mmCIF file of C-alpha atoms in Angstrom:
data_model
loop_
_atom_site.group_PDB
_atom_site.id
_atom_site.type_symbol
_atom_site.label_atom_id
_atom_site.label_comp_id
_atom_site.label_asym_id
_atom_site.label_seq_id
_atom_site.Cartn_x
_atom_site.Cartn_y
_atom_site.Cartn_z
ATOM 1 C CA MET R 907 4.119 2.220 6.576
ATOM 2 C CA LYS R 908 1.939 3.099 3.613
ATOM 3 C CA HIS R 909 -1.018 3.873 5.841
ATOM 4 C CA ASN R 910 -1.666 7.563 6.336
ATOM 5 C CA ASP R 911 -0.652 7.922 9.975
ATOM 6 C CA SER R 912 -2.402 11.188 10.679
ATOM 7 C CA PRO R 913 -6.006 11.710 11.747
ATOM 8 C CA ALA R 914 -6.747 14.081 8.894
ATOM 9 C CA GLY R 915 -8.914 12.646 6.107
ATOM 10 C CA PRO R 916 -7.173 9.406 5.034
ATOM 11 C CA SER R 917 -7.766 8.370 1.429
ATOM 12 C CA ARG R 918 -10.280 5.613 0.768
ATOM 13 C CA ARG R 919 -7.498 3.556 -0.800
ATOM 14 C CA LEU R 920 -5.784 3.545 2.554
ATOM 15 C CA VAL R 921 -8.747 2.887 4.795
ATOM 16 C CA ARG R 922 -11.087 0.678 2.796
ATOM 17 C CA SER R 923 -10.189 -2.666 3.680
ATOM 18 C CA CYS R 924 -12.308 -8.634 3.175
ATOM 19 C CA THR R 925 -13.768 -13.471 2.768
ATOM 20 C CA LEU R 926 -14.109 -17.225 2.326
ATOM 21 C CA ALA R 927 -12.421 -19.251 5.057
ATOM 22 C CA ALA R 928 -10.085 -22.045 3.991
ATOM 23 C CA SER R 929 -8.945 -24.933 6.137
ATOM 24 C CA THR R 930 -5.302 -25.959 5.824
ATOM 25 C CA ALA R 931 -5.323 -29.045 8.001
ATOM 26 C CA ALA R 932 -5.843 -31.612 5.247
ATOM 27 C CA LEU R 933 -3.317 -29.892 2.989
ATOM 28 C CA LEU R 934 -0.654 -29.047 5.530
ATOM 29 C CA LEU R 935 -0.196 -32.194 7.590
ATOM 30 C CA PRO R 936 0.537 -34.779 4.866
ATOM 31 C CA GLN R 937 3.070 -32.589 3.070
ATOM 32 C CA VAL R 938 4.920 -30.933 5.913
ATOM 33 C CA LEU R 939 5.130 -33.397 8.757
ATOM 34 C CA ALA R 940 7.951 -35.808 8.248
ATOM 35 C CA GLY R 941 10.984 -37.031 10.094
ATOM 36 C CA SER R 942 11.078 -36.500 13.833
ATOM 37 C CA PRO R 943 8.109 -37.549 15.977
ATOM 38 C CA ALA R 944 5.946 -34.805 17.403
ATOM 39 C CA SER R 945 6.995 -33.383 20.732
ATOM 40 C CA ALA R 946 3.663 -31.586 21.023
ATOM 41 C CA ALA R 947 2.086 -34.103 23.373
ATOM 42 C CA SER R 948 4.640 -33.356 26.063
ATOM 43 C CA HIS R 949 3.635 -29.694 25.882
ATOM 44 C CA GLY R 950 -0.067 -30.285 26.375
ATOM 45 C CA THR R 951 -1.119 -30.250 22.719
ATOM 46 C CA PRO R 952 -2.591 -33.571 21.568
ATOM 47 C CA ALA R 953 -0.661 -35.195 18.724
ATOM 48 C CA HIS R 954 -3.537 -37.324 17.453
ATOM 49 C CA GLY R 955 -4.862 -34.978 14.793
ATOM 50 C CA PRO R 956 -7.341 -32.130 14.373
ATOM 51 C CA GLN R 957 -9.967 -31.607 17.051
ATOM 52 C CA SER R 958 -13.559 -30.390 17.043
ATOM 53 C CA VAL R 959 -13.842 -26.649 17.621
ATOM 54 C CA ALA R 960 -16.383 -24.414 19.344
ATOM 55 C CA THR R 961 -16.724 -20.651 19.005
ATOM 56 C CA LEU R 962 -17.838 -18.118 21.608
ATOM 57 C CA THR R 963 -17.990 -14.356 21.838
ATOM 58 C CA TYR R 964 -17.869 -11.952 24.749
ATOM 59 C CA ASP R 965 -18.599 -8.245 24.926
ATOM 60 C CA LEU R 966 -18.162 -6.247 28.126
ATOM 61 C CA GLY R 967 -19.430 -3.049 26.538
ATOM 62 C CA ASP R 968 -18.541 -0.444 23.922
ATOM 63 C CA ARG R 969 -17.303 1.854 26.690
ATOM 64 C CA ALA R 970 -15.589 -0.743 28.861
ATOM 65 C CA TYR R 971 -12.712 1.672 29.458
ATOM 66 C CA THR R 972 -11.323 4.926 28.124
ATOM 67 C CA LEU R 973 -7.969 5.735 26.605
ATOM 68 C CA PRO R 974 -5.881 7.494 29.251
ATOM 69 C CA GLU R 975 -4.446 9.996 26.749
ATOM 70 C CA THR R 976 -7.752 11.178 25.273
ATOM 71 C CA GLY R 977 -10.669 9.801 27.299
ATOM 72 C CA GLU R 978 -12.123 8.156 24.185
ATOM 73 C CA PRO R 979 -14.096 4.925 24.741
ATOM 74 C CA VAL R 980 -12.826 1.446 23.874
ATOM 75 C CA GLU R 981 -14.698 -1.855 23.991
ATOM 76 C CA LEU R 982 -13.610 -5.141 25.558
ATOM 77 C CA ALA R 983 -14.994 -7.662 23.091
ATOM 78 C CA ALA R 984 -13.587 -10.741 21.397
ATOM 79 C CA THR R 985 -14.264 -13.993 19.588
ATOM 80 C CA VAL R 986 -12.957 -17.206 21.145
ATOM 81 C CA HIS R 987 -12.155 -20.429 19.279
ATOM 82 C CA TYR R 988 -11.239 -23.454 21.375
ATOM 83 C CA PRO R 989 -11.119 -27.259 21.230
ATOM 84 C CA LYS R 990 -14.418 -28.699 22.432
ATOM 85 C CA GLY R 991 -12.515 -31.254 24.463
ATOM 86 C CA LEU R 992 -10.342 -29.047 26.658
ATOM 87 C CA GLY R 993 -8.818 -32.094 28.316
ATOM 88 C CA THR R 994 -6.818 -31.982 31.522
ATOM 89 C CA THR R 995 -3.657 -30.159 30.397
ATOM 90 C CA PRO R 996 -3.682 -26.354 30.021
ATOM 91 C CA ARG R 997 -3.781 -25.138 26.427
ATOM 92 C CA PRO R 998 -1.521 -22.460 24.918
ATOM 93 C CA LEU R 999 -3.327 -19.175 24.252
ATOM 94 C CA VAL R 1000 -3.025 -17.232 20.974
ATOM 95 C CA VAL R 1001 -4.285 -13.625 20.822
ATOM 96 C CA LEU R 1002 -5.197 -12.119 17.422
ATOM 97 C CA LEU R 1003 -5.467 -8.364 16.888
ATOM 98 C CA HIS R 1004 -6.814 -6.708 13.747
ATOM 99 C CA GLY R 1005 -5.604 -3.448 12.286
ATOM 100 C CA TRP R 1006 -7.027 -0.096 11.280
ATOM 101 C CA HIS R 1007 -10.332 -0.336 9.443
ATOM 102 C CA GLU R 1008 -13.744 1.292 9.424
ATOM 103 C CA THR R 1009 -15.769 0.639 12.558
ATOM 104 C CA CYS R 1010 -19.423 1.124 11.555
ATOM 105 C CA ALA R 1011 -21.307 -0.648 8.748
ATOM 106 C CA ASP R 1012 -23.036 2.515 7.509
ATOM 107 C CA ARG R 1013 -23.806 1.919 3.815
ATOM 108 C CA ALA R 1014 -25.238 5.384 3.297
ATOM 109 C CA ALA R 1015 -22.028 6.927 4.627
ATOM 110 C CA GLU R 1016 -19.959 4.615 2.420
ATOM 111 C CA ALA R 1017 -21.921 5.699 -0.658
ATOM 112 C CA ALA R 1018 -21.592 9.357 0.340
ATOM 113 C CA ARG R 1019 -17.848 8.973 0.786
ATOM 114 C CA ASP R 1020 -17.482 7.301 -2.614
ATOM 115 C CA ALA R 1021 -19.478 10.076 -4.262
ATOM 116 C CA ALA R 1022 -17.485 12.765 -2.483
ATOM 117 C CA GLU R 1023 -14.227 11.189 -3.622
ATOM 118 C CA GLN R 1024 -15.405 11.150 -7.224
ATOM 119 C CA ALA R 1025 -16.425 14.794 -6.925
ATOM 120 C CA GLU R 1026 -13.242 15.679 -5.005
ATOM 121 C CA ASP R 1027 -15.413 17.231 -2.325
ATOM 122 C CA TRP R 1028 -13.091 16.631 0.585
ATOM 123 C CA ASP R 1029 -15.290 18.258 3.216
ATOM 124 C CA ALA R 1030 -18.099 15.829 2.361
ATOM 125 C CA TYR R 1031 -15.560 13.020 2.196
ATOM 126 C CA ALA R 1032 -14.369 13.777 5.732
ATOM 127 C CA ALA R 1033 -17.941 14.057 7.053
ATOM 128 C CA ALA R 1034 -18.835 10.634 5.652
ATOM 129 C CA GLY R 1035 -15.591 9.211 6.987
ATOM 130 C CA GLN R 1036 -16.439 10.377 10.491
ATOM 131 C CA LYS R 1037 -19.607 8.273 10.404
ATOM 132 C CA LEU R 1038 -17.688 5.219 9.231
ATOM 133 C CA PHE R 1039 -14.996 5.758 11.864
ATOM 134 C CA SER R 1040 -17.150 6.508 14.893
ATOM 135 C CA TRP R 1041 -17.357 4.706 18.225
ATOM 136 C CA PRO R 1042 -19.753 3.650 19.516
ATOM 137 C CA CYS R 1043 -21.665 3.446 16.248
ATOM 138 C CA ALA R 1044 -24.828 5.477 15.806
ATOM 139 C CA PRO R 1045 -28.045 3.818 17.023
ATOM 140 C CA GLY R 1046 -29.276 1.342 14.431
ATOM 141 C CA THR R 1047 -25.862 1.006 12.761
ATOM 142 C CA ARG R 1048 -24.045 -2.284 13.226
ATOM 143 C CA PRO R 1049 -20.403 -2.288 14.263
ATOM 144 C CA ILE R 1050 -18.089 -3.983 11.794
ATOM 145 C CA ALA R 1051 -16.948 -7.169 13.508
ATOM 146 C CA ASN R 1052 -13.313 -6.785 12.526
ATOM 147 C CA ASP R 1053 -12.356 -9.508 14.998
ATOM 148 C CA ARG R 1054 -14.499 -12.059 13.112
ATOM 149 C CA GLY R 1055 -12.307 -11.590 10.045
ATOM 150 C CA TYR R 1056 -9.926 -14.221 11.414
ATOM 151 C CA ASP R 1057 -12.482 -16.936 12.175
ATOM 152 C CA TYR R 1058 -10.816 -19.186 9.591
ATOM 153 C CA LEU R 1059 -7.498 -18.782 11.415
ATOM 154 C CA GLY R 1060 -9.018 -19.212 14.875
ATOM 155 C CA ASP R 1061 -10.645 -22.462 13.731
ATOM 156 C CA GLU R 1062 -7.379 -23.733 12.277
ATOM 157 C CA LEU R 1063 -5.377 -23.024 15.418
ATOM 158 C CA ALA R 1064 -8.070 -24.377 17.739
ATOM 159 C CA ARG R 1065 -8.165 -27.603 15.736
ATOM 160 C CA HIS R 1066 -4.525 -28.036 16.669
ATOM 161 C CA GLY R 1067 -5.064 -27.523 20.368
ATOM 162 C CA PHE R 1068 -4.891 -23.769 20.962
ATOM 163 C CA ILE R 1069 -7.340 -21.468 22.688
ATOM 164 C CA VAL R 1070 -7.613 -18.453 20.381
ATOM 165 C CA VAL R 1071 -8.903 -15.003 21.359
ATOM 166 C CA SER R 1072 -9.494 -12.560 18.489
ATOM 167 C CA VAL R 1073 -9.777 -9.090 20.011
ATOM 168 C CA ARG R 1074 -11.944 -6.273 18.652
ATOM 169 C CA ALA R 1075 -10.278 -2.834 18.576
ATOM 170 C CA ASN R 1076 -12.900 -0.593 16.960
ATOM 171 C CA GLY R 1077 -12.647 2.008 19.720
ATOM 172 C CA ILE R 1078 -8.938 2.426 19.052
ATOM 173 C CA ASN R 1079 -9.525 2.560 15.284
ATOM 174 C CA ALA R 1080 -12.003 5.393 15.784
ATOM 175 C CA SER R 1081 -9.810 7.241 18.282
ATOM 176 C CA SER R 1082 -7.428 10.131 17.751
ATOM 177 C CA VAL R 1083 -4.334 8.243 18.944
ATOM 178 C CA TRP R 1084 -1.784 7.719 16.169
ATOM 179 C CA GLY R 1085 1.781 6.611 15.653
ATOM 180 C CA ASP R 1086 3.525 5.014 18.598
ATOM 181 C CA GLU R 1087 0.623 5.974 20.879
ATOM 182 C CA ASN R 1088 -1.625 3.816 18.708
ATOM 183 C CA ALA R 1089 0.707 0.831 19.068
ATOM 184 C CA SER R 1090 0.829 1.422 22.822
ATOM 185 C CA ALA R 1091 -2.968 1.574 23.046
ATOM 186 C CA ARG R 1092 -3.288 -1.710 21.158
ATOM 187 C CA ALA R 1093 -0.733 -3.335 23.444
ATOM 188 C CA ASP R 1094 -2.686 -2.149 26.478
ATOM 189 C CA LEU R 1095 -5.881 -3.612 24.988
ATOM 190 C CA ILE R 1096 -4.213 -7.013 24.621
ATOM 191 C CA ASN R 1097 -3.018 -6.873 28.215
ATOM 192 C CA ARG R 1098 -6.510 -6.036 29.472
ATOM 193 C CA HIS R 1099 -7.866 -9.145 27.758
ATOM 194 C CA LEU R 1100 -4.994 -11.259 29.081
ATOM 195 C CA ALA R 1101 -5.726 -10.031 32.611
ATOM 196 C CA LEU R 1102 -9.338 -11.188 32.231
ATOM 197 C CA TRP R 1103 -8.178 -14.618 31.085
ATOM 198 C CA GLN R 1104 -5.592 -14.848 33.855
ATOM 199 C CA GLN R 1105 -8.257 -14.212 36.471
ATOM 200 C CA LEU R 1106 -10.707 -16.613 34.844
ATOM 201 C CA ASP R 1107 -8.124 -19.389 34.557
ATOM 202 C CA ALA R 1108 -6.773 -18.983 38.078
ATOM 203 C CA THR R 1109 -9.989 -18.432 40.032
ATOM 204 C CA GLY R 1110 -12.994 -18.930 37.756
ATOM 205 C CA ARG R 1111 -13.940 -15.347 38.539
ATOM 206 C CA GLY R 1112 -13.752 -11.910 36.968
ATOM 207 C CA GLY R 1113 -15.308 -10.042 34.102
ATOM 208 C CA LEU R 1114 -15.634 -13.021 31.768
ATOM 209 C CA VAL R 1115 -17.863 -14.980 34.135
ATOM 210 C CA GLY R 1116 -21.322 -15.095 32.550
ATOM 211 C CA ALA R 1117 -20.116 -13.116 29.522
ATOM 212 C CA PHE R 1118 -19.717 -15.916 26.974
ATOM 213 C CA ARG R 1119 -22.244 -16.251 24.149
ATOM 214 C CA ASP R 1120 -22.569 -18.861 21.446
ATOM 215 C CA ALA R 1121 -21.119 -17.245 18.325
ATOM 216 C CA ALA R 1122 -23.874 -18.632 16.081
ATOM 217 C CA THR R 1123 -26.964 -18.147 18.230
ATOM 218 C CA GLY R 1124 -25.973 -15.417 20.677
ATOM 219 C CA LYS R 1125 -27.317 -17.493 23.544
ATOM 220 C CA PRO R 1126 -25.406 -17.599 26.850
ATOM 221 C CA ARG R 1127 -22.880 -20.405 27.148
ATOM 222 C CA ARG R 1128 -21.183 -21.662 30.289
ATOM 223 C CA VAL R 1129 -17.685 -23.013 29.645
ATOM 224 C CA ASP R 1130 -15.343 -23.804 32.521
ATOM 225 C CA PHE R 1131 -11.931 -22.543 31.408
ATOM 226 C CA ARG R 1132 -10.434 -22.770 34.918
ATOM 227 C CA HIS R 1133 -6.951 -24.268 34.789
ATOM 228 C CA HIS R 1134 -7.315 -24.932 31.052
ATOM 229 C CA VAL R 1135 -5.413 -21.859 29.779
ATOM 230 C CA ASP R 1136 -1.608 -21.900 29.815
ATOM 231 C CA LEU R 1137 -0.734 -18.236 30.195
ATOM 232 C CA ASN R 1138 2.918 -19.193 30.413
ATOM 233 C CA ARG R 1139 2.670 -20.047 26.690
ATOM 234 C CA VAL R 1140 1.029 -17.095 24.955
ATOM 235 C CA GLY R 1141 1.401 -16.278 21.285
ATOM 236 C CA THR R 1142 0.308 -13.011 19.678
ATOM 237 C CA LEU R 1143 -0.531 -12.122 16.100
ATOM 238 C CA GLY R 1144 -1.261 -8.614 14.874
ATOM 239 C CA HIS R 1145 -2.391 -7.663 11.375
ATOM 240 C CA SER R 1146 -1.503 -4.249 9.921
ATOM 241 C CA ARG R 1147 -1.438 -1.743 12.778
ATOM 242 C CA GLY R 1148 -2.103 -4.704 15.016
ATOM 243 C CA GLY R 1149 1.376 -5.887 13.974
ATOM 244 C CA ALA R 1150 2.932 -2.822 15.557
ATOM 245 C CA GLY R 1151 0.683 -3.374 18.590
ATOM 246 C CA VAL R 1152 1.817 -6.941 19.270
ATOM 247 C CA THR R 1153 5.461 -5.972 18.752
ATOM 248 C CA TRP R 1154 5.106 -3.155 21.288
ATOM 249 C CA GLN R 1155 3.262 -5.436 23.716
ATOM 250 C CA ALA R 1156 5.943 -8.162 23.625
ATOM 251 C CA ALA R 1157 8.912 -5.795 23.670
ATOM 252 C CA ASP R 1158 11.429 -6.113 26.482
ATOM 253 C CA HIS R 1159 10.775 -2.518 27.474
ATOM 254 C CA HIS R 1160 7.126 -3.318 28.283
ATOM 255 C CA LYS R 1161 7.344 -6.691 30.005
ATOM 256 C CA ALA R 1162 6.461 -5.111 33.332
ATOM 257 C CA GLN R 1163 3.033 -4.257 31.889
ATOM 258 C CA LEU R 1164 2.119 -7.903 31.266
ATOM 259 C CA PRO R 1165 -0.396 -9.355 33.731
ATOM 260 C CA ALA R 1166 1.119 -11.541 36.433
ATOM 261 C CA GLY R 1167 2.004 -15.028 35.209
ATOM 262 C CA VAL R 1168 1.757 -14.162 31.494
ATOM 263 C CA LYS R 1169 4.682 -15.044 29.222
ATOM 264 C CA VAL R 1170 4.643 -14.162 25.520
ATOM 265 C CA ARG R 1171 6.583 -16.932 23.786
ATOM 266 C CA ALA R 1172 5.976 -16.191 20.089
ATOM 267 C CA VAL R 1173 5.080 -13.050 18.111
ATOM 268 C CA MET R 1174 3.723 -12.854 14.554
ATOM 269 C CA ALA R 1175 3.482 -9.546 12.666
ATOM 270 C CA LEU R 1176 1.135 -9.963 9.687
ATOM 271 C CA ALA R 1177 1.753 -7.167 7.161
ATOM 272 C CA PRO R 1178 2.672 -4.803 10.012
ATOM 273 C CA ALA R 1179 1.982 -1.090 9.639
ATOM 274 C CA TYR R 1180 3.836 1.236 11.966
ATOM 275 C CA ASN R 1181 4.830 4.830 12.550
ATOM 276 C CA VAL R 1182 7.439 5.678 9.927
ATOM 277 C CA MET R 1183 8.552 8.619 12.068
ATOM 278 C CA THR R 1184 9.888 6.210 14.692
ATOM 279 C CA GLU R 1185 13.662 6.428 14.737
ATOM 280 C CA ASP R 1186 14.304 4.882 18.150
ATOM 281 C CA MET R 1187 13.179 1.269 18.035
ATOM 282 C CA THR R 1188 13.771 0.670 21.755
ATOM 283 C CA ALA R 1189 10.048 0.560 22.488
ATOM 284 C CA TYR R 1190 9.624 -2.268 19.945
ATOM 285 C CA GLU R 1191 12.734 -4.350 20.642
ATOM 286 C CA ILE R 1192 12.159 -8.053 21.311
ATOM 287 C CA THR R 1193 15.234 -10.013 22.361
ATOM 288 C CA THR R 1194 13.926 -13.312 23.727
ATOM 289 C CA ALA R 1195 10.719 -14.402 21.958
ATOM 290 C CA PRO R 1196 10.846 -15.885 18.439
ATOM 291 C CA MET R 1197 9.195 -13.590 15.907
ATOM 292 C CA ALA R 1198 7.928 -13.932 12.348
ATOM 293 C CA VAL R 1199 6.718 -11.413 9.790
ATOM 294 C CA ILE R 1200 4.475 -12.147 6.797
ATOM 295 C CA ARG R 1201 3.920 -9.841 3.859
ATOM 296 C CA GLY R 1202 2.341 -10.193 0.409
ATOM 297 C CA THR R 1203 4.063 -8.977 -2.746
ATOM 298 C CA CYS R 1204 0.822 -7.261 -3.881
ATOM 299 C CA ASP R 1205 0.233 -5.442 -0.596
ATOM 300 C CA GLY R 1206 -1.179 -2.036 -1.471
ATOM 301 C CA GLN R 1207 -0.891 -0.615 2.036
ATOM 302 C CA VAL R 1208 2.483 -1.609 3.495
ATOM 303 C CA GLY R 1209 5.663 -2.027 1.500
ATOM 304 C CA ARG R 1210 8.801 -4.022 2.086
ATOM 305 C CA GLU R 1211 9.610 -1.735 4.998
ATOM 306 C CA ALA R 1212 7.220 -3.974 6.944
ATOM 307 C CA LEU R 1213 9.931 -6.631 6.780
ATOM 308 C CA SER R 1214 12.548 -4.097 7.855
ATOM 309 C CA PHE R 1215 10.432 -2.996 10.812
ATOM 310 C CA ALA R 1216 10.237 -6.531 12.169
ATOM 311 C CA ALA R 1217 13.935 -7.135 11.460
ATOM 312 C CA ASP R 1218 14.862 -3.953 13.320
ATOM 313 C CA ALA R 1219 12.670 -4.948 16.263
ATOM 314 C CA THR R 1220 14.555 -8.230 16.585
ATOM 315 C CA ALA R 1221 18.039 -7.032 15.616
ATOM 316 C CA LYS R 1222 19.400 -7.700 19.125
ATOM 317 C CA SER R 1223 17.450 -10.902 19.682
ATOM 318 C CA ALA R 1224 18.964 -14.278 20.412
ATOM 319 C CA ALA R 1225 15.765 -16.010 19.264
ATOM 320 C CA ARG R 1226 14.935 -16.988 15.717
ATOM 321 C CA PHE R 1227 13.393 -14.459 13.318
ATOM 322 C CA HIS R 1228 11.435 -15.611 10.244
ATOM 323 C CA ARG R 1229 10.655 -13.557 7.119
ATOM 324 C CA ILE R 1230 7.813 -14.926 4.995
ATOM 325 C CA GLU R 1231 6.778 -13.229 1.740
ATOM 326 C CA ILE R 1232 3.750 -14.626 -0.109
ATOM 327 C CA HIS R 1233 3.701 -13.891 -3.833
ATOM 328 C CA GLY R 1234 0.371 -12.552 -5.109
ATOM 329 C CA ALA R 1235 -1.056 -11.735 -1.663
ATOM 330 C CA ASN R 1236 -2.521 -8.324 -0.879
ATOM 331 C CA HIS R 1237 -3.118 -6.639 2.487
ATOM 332 C CA ASN R 1238 -6.841 -7.001 3.065
ATOM 333 C CA TYR R 1239 -7.583 -10.588 2.126
ATOM 334 C CA PHE R 1240 -6.060 -11.884 5.359
ATOM 335 C CA ASN R 1241 -9.213 -10.523 7.049
ATOM 336 C CA THR R 1242 -12.519 -11.802 5.667
ATOM 337 C CA GLN R 1243 -14.391 -8.683 6.803
ATOM 338 C CA TRP R 1244 -12.086 -6.550 4.666
ATOM 339 C CA SER R 1245 -12.349 -8.748 1.562
ATOM 340 C CA LEU R 1246 -14.631 -8.271 -1.415
ATOM 341 C CA ASP R 1247 -16.555 -11.520 -1.175
ATOM 342 C CA SER R 1248 -17.865 -10.527 2.263
ATOM 343 C CA ARG R 1249 -19.827 -7.621 0.737
ATOM 344 C CA GLN R 1250 -19.088 -5.861 3.988
ATOM 345 C CA VAL R 1251 -19.019 -2.065 4.157
ATOM 346 C CA ALA R 1252 -15.583 -0.752 3.126
ATOM 347 C CA ALA R 1253 -14.395 -4.080 1.697
ATOM 348 C CA TRP R 1254 -11.905 -3.739 -1.162
ATOM 349 C CA ASP R 1255 -8.945 -5.229 -3.000
ATOM 350 C CA ASP R 1256 -5.945 -3.045 -2.183
ATOM 351 C CA ALA R 1257 -3.531 -4.630 -4.693
ATOM 352 C CA GLY R 1258 -2.289 -2.593 -7.641
ATOM 353 C CA HIS R 1259 -3.916 -3.550 -10.948
ATOM 354 C CA ASP R 1260 -3.452 -2.838 -14.639
ATOM 355 C CA ASP R 1261 -6.489 -3.376 -16.886
ATOM 356 C CA SER R 1262 -4.206 -4.812 -19.561
ATOM 357 C CA ARG R 1263 -3.043 -7.526 -17.132
ATOM 358 C CA PRO R 1264 -6.187 -9.300 -15.871
ATOM 359 C CA GLY R 1265 -5.620 -11.563 -12.896
ATOM 360 C CA GLN R 1266 -2.293 -9.955 -12.075
ATOM 361 C CA CYS R 1267 -1.289 -7.539 -9.360
ATOM 362 C CA THR R 1268 1.578 -5.540 -7.967
ATOM 363 C CA GLU R 1269 2.257 -3.308 -5.029
ATOM 364 C CA PRO R 1270 1.626 0.369 -5.853
ATOM 365 C CA GLY R 1271 4.480 1.718 -7.917
ATOM 366 C CA GLY R 1272 5.893 -1.756 -8.407
ATOM 367 C CA SER R 1273 6.982 -3.119 -11.752
ATOM 368 C CA ALA R 1274 6.971 -6.850 -10.980
ATOM 369 C CA TYR R 1275 3.525 -8.283 -11.669
ATOM 370 C CA GLU R 1276 2.347 -11.456 -9.938
ATOM 371 C CA THR R 1277 -0.602 -13.771 -10.414
ATOM 372 C CA GLN R 1278 -2.977 -12.558 -7.721
ATOM 373 C CA LEU R 1279 -4.137 -15.120 -5.198
ATOM 374 C CA THR R 1280 -7.818 -15.666 -4.609
ATOM 375 C CA GLU R 1281 -9.153 -14.712 -1.203
ATOM 376 C CA ALA R 1282 -9.373 -18.358 -0.162
ATOM 377 C CA GLY R 1283 -5.931 -19.172 -1.571
ATOM 378 C CA GLN R 1284 -4.264 -16.268 0.210
ATOM 379 C CA ARG R 1285 -5.784 -17.247 3.521
ATOM 380 C CA GLN R 1286 -4.909 -20.896 2.986
ATOM 381 C CA VAL R 1287 -1.225 -20.089 2.517
ATOM 382 C CA GLY R 1288 -1.144 -17.511 5.308
ATOM 383 C CA ALA R 1289 -2.906 -19.780 7.795
ATOM 384 C CA ALA R 1290 -0.527 -22.655 7.039
ATOM 385 C CA TYR R 1291 2.544 -20.607 7.926
ATOM 386 C CA ILE R 1292 0.897 -18.996 10.947
ATOM 387 C CA ASP R 1293 -0.230 -22.380 12.236
ATOM 388 C CA ALA R 1294 3.256 -23.824 11.692
ATOM 389 C CA PHE R 1295 4.884 -20.920 13.544
ATOM 390 C CA PHE R 1296 2.743 -21.190 16.660
ATOM 391 C CA ARG R 1297 2.869 -24.980 16.729
ATOM 392 C CA ARG R 1298 6.656 -24.773 16.549
ATOM 393 C CA TYR R 1299 7.165 -22.193 19.282
ATOM 394 C CA LEU R 1300 4.218 -22.785 21.613
ATOM 395 C CA THR R 1301 4.186 -26.590 21.516
ATOM 396 C CA GLY R 1302 7.791 -27.382 20.586
ATOM 397 C CA ASP R 1303 6.824 -29.273 17.432
ATOM 398 C CA LYS R 1304 10.046 -29.246 15.389
ATOM 399 C CA ARG R 1305 8.451 -30.938 12.385
ATOM 400 C CA PHE R 1306 7.748 -27.460 11.001
ATOM 401 C CA ASP R 1307 11.391 -26.294 11.001
ATOM 402 C CA ALA R 1308 11.932 -27.100 7.319
ATOM 403 C CA MET R 1309 8.868 -25.092 6.337
ATOM 404 C CA LEU R 1310 9.756 -22.123 8.547
ATOM 405 C CA THR R 1311 13.330 -21.924 7.284
ATOM 406 C CA GLY R 1312 12.501 -22.280 3.596
ATOM 407 C CA ARG R 1313 13.957 -25.754 3.107
ATOM 408 C CA ARG R 1314 10.510 -27.057 2.168
ATOM 409 C CA HIS R 1315 7.725 -25.297 0.291
ATOM 410 C CA PRO R 1316 4.581 -27.411 0.778
ATOM 411 C CA LEU R 1317 2.256 -24.737 -0.634
ATOM 412 C CA ALA R 1318 4.266 -23.937 -3.767
ATOM 413 C CA HIS R 1319 1.429 -25.307 -5.937
ATOM 414 C CA ILE R 1320 -0.735 -22.427 -4.686
ATOM 415 C CA ALA R 1321 1.844 -19.618 -4.559
ATOM 416 C CA PRO R 1322 5.598 -19.096 -4.364
ATOM 417 C CA VAL R 1323 6.614 -18.221 -0.802
ATOM 418 C CA ASP R 1324 10.012 -16.733 0.028
ATOM 419 C CA VAL R 1325 11.135 -17.794 3.495
ATOM 420 C CA THR R 1326 14.310 -16.963 5.391
ATOM 421 C CA ALA R 1327 15.263 -17.440 9.016
ATOM 422 C CA ASP R 1328 17.896 -15.557 10.990
ATOM 423 C CA ARG R 1329 19.795 -17.110 13.875
ATOM 424 C CA PRO R 1330 19.776 -20.783 14.785
#
């Protein structure tokens, strides 16, 4: 991966990571769905069109547990998107996990870090970086809600019948665990959230009881999720280092760590960043669940080895593996909190640029320039393929096969997308 995978003073270009949500429902359905009738209804996902969505949050504390390796604190907090009408049939669950990014919205520290970089004062740079990557954040400093960066995606999936849990991992981002230990810690975080949902669905009890808040107002909300969550149909998506985390979590080698009754049926690695020192891929190998990987051609943080990582993880799999490469997409714009329009602390455009080529981008060191996608355009294309993938493998809707194998390109008017699929 292009990320610096050591705890010592990462460059701003590698850690600054951002914003308008774009719905794909109106665009996607008319152009993609054709041919065979939907089989989604038989899997508990209504086939009568997009549904109204509600959004909740929960936060069990910044120090909900500690990493076993280091004793550093990690939160248990997430954003939940779900169909307002839960109906009578359990809904598939999709878990989203962000990657490595600053944890605290400290503008003074950001300015100090920028100044230190200009002055090449690396001691001052590191001191400012420690404030931006601390956990919990200093009193009076807001945490960066990295989990809220996928609200556009959570809304899109919930409109199509999924319950979506976007997990916050600031404690892990601020911790000293790196490499494969970092992927393992992220996998454990996912499993802790899944255990909470398993208990809530089965018994109506556990840590989530009384913990839900309205995402807009912060007021307590009571929602009865009992018997509405199908933990036998779980999908996971991880962005950046989260991509390594979801691959580790779903790997055959770690199935015993899943909470009772949980089955991961589909795995999406979004621009995955991983430990390049890993030579033995056993800990990441997935042989039964379908997997997809998405990468942008202007990604300034992970190169084409992201595709190779996912291919290696599924090399022994009997399930289908999809490679999706979006031309003109960078790394950060998949998360609104990391994108420039958000004006969030540490937001930036990671694509490579040449002043003589306005509006164009490349990956660092690359020679092939592309027309860079807007933030909204990048998310629109990404969300369409992510939505198609989970609807295909969590609801059995085969109408998306042509899109996921590259036979149809319904978003070609926004950006070229290279798609291949291995195995039938």
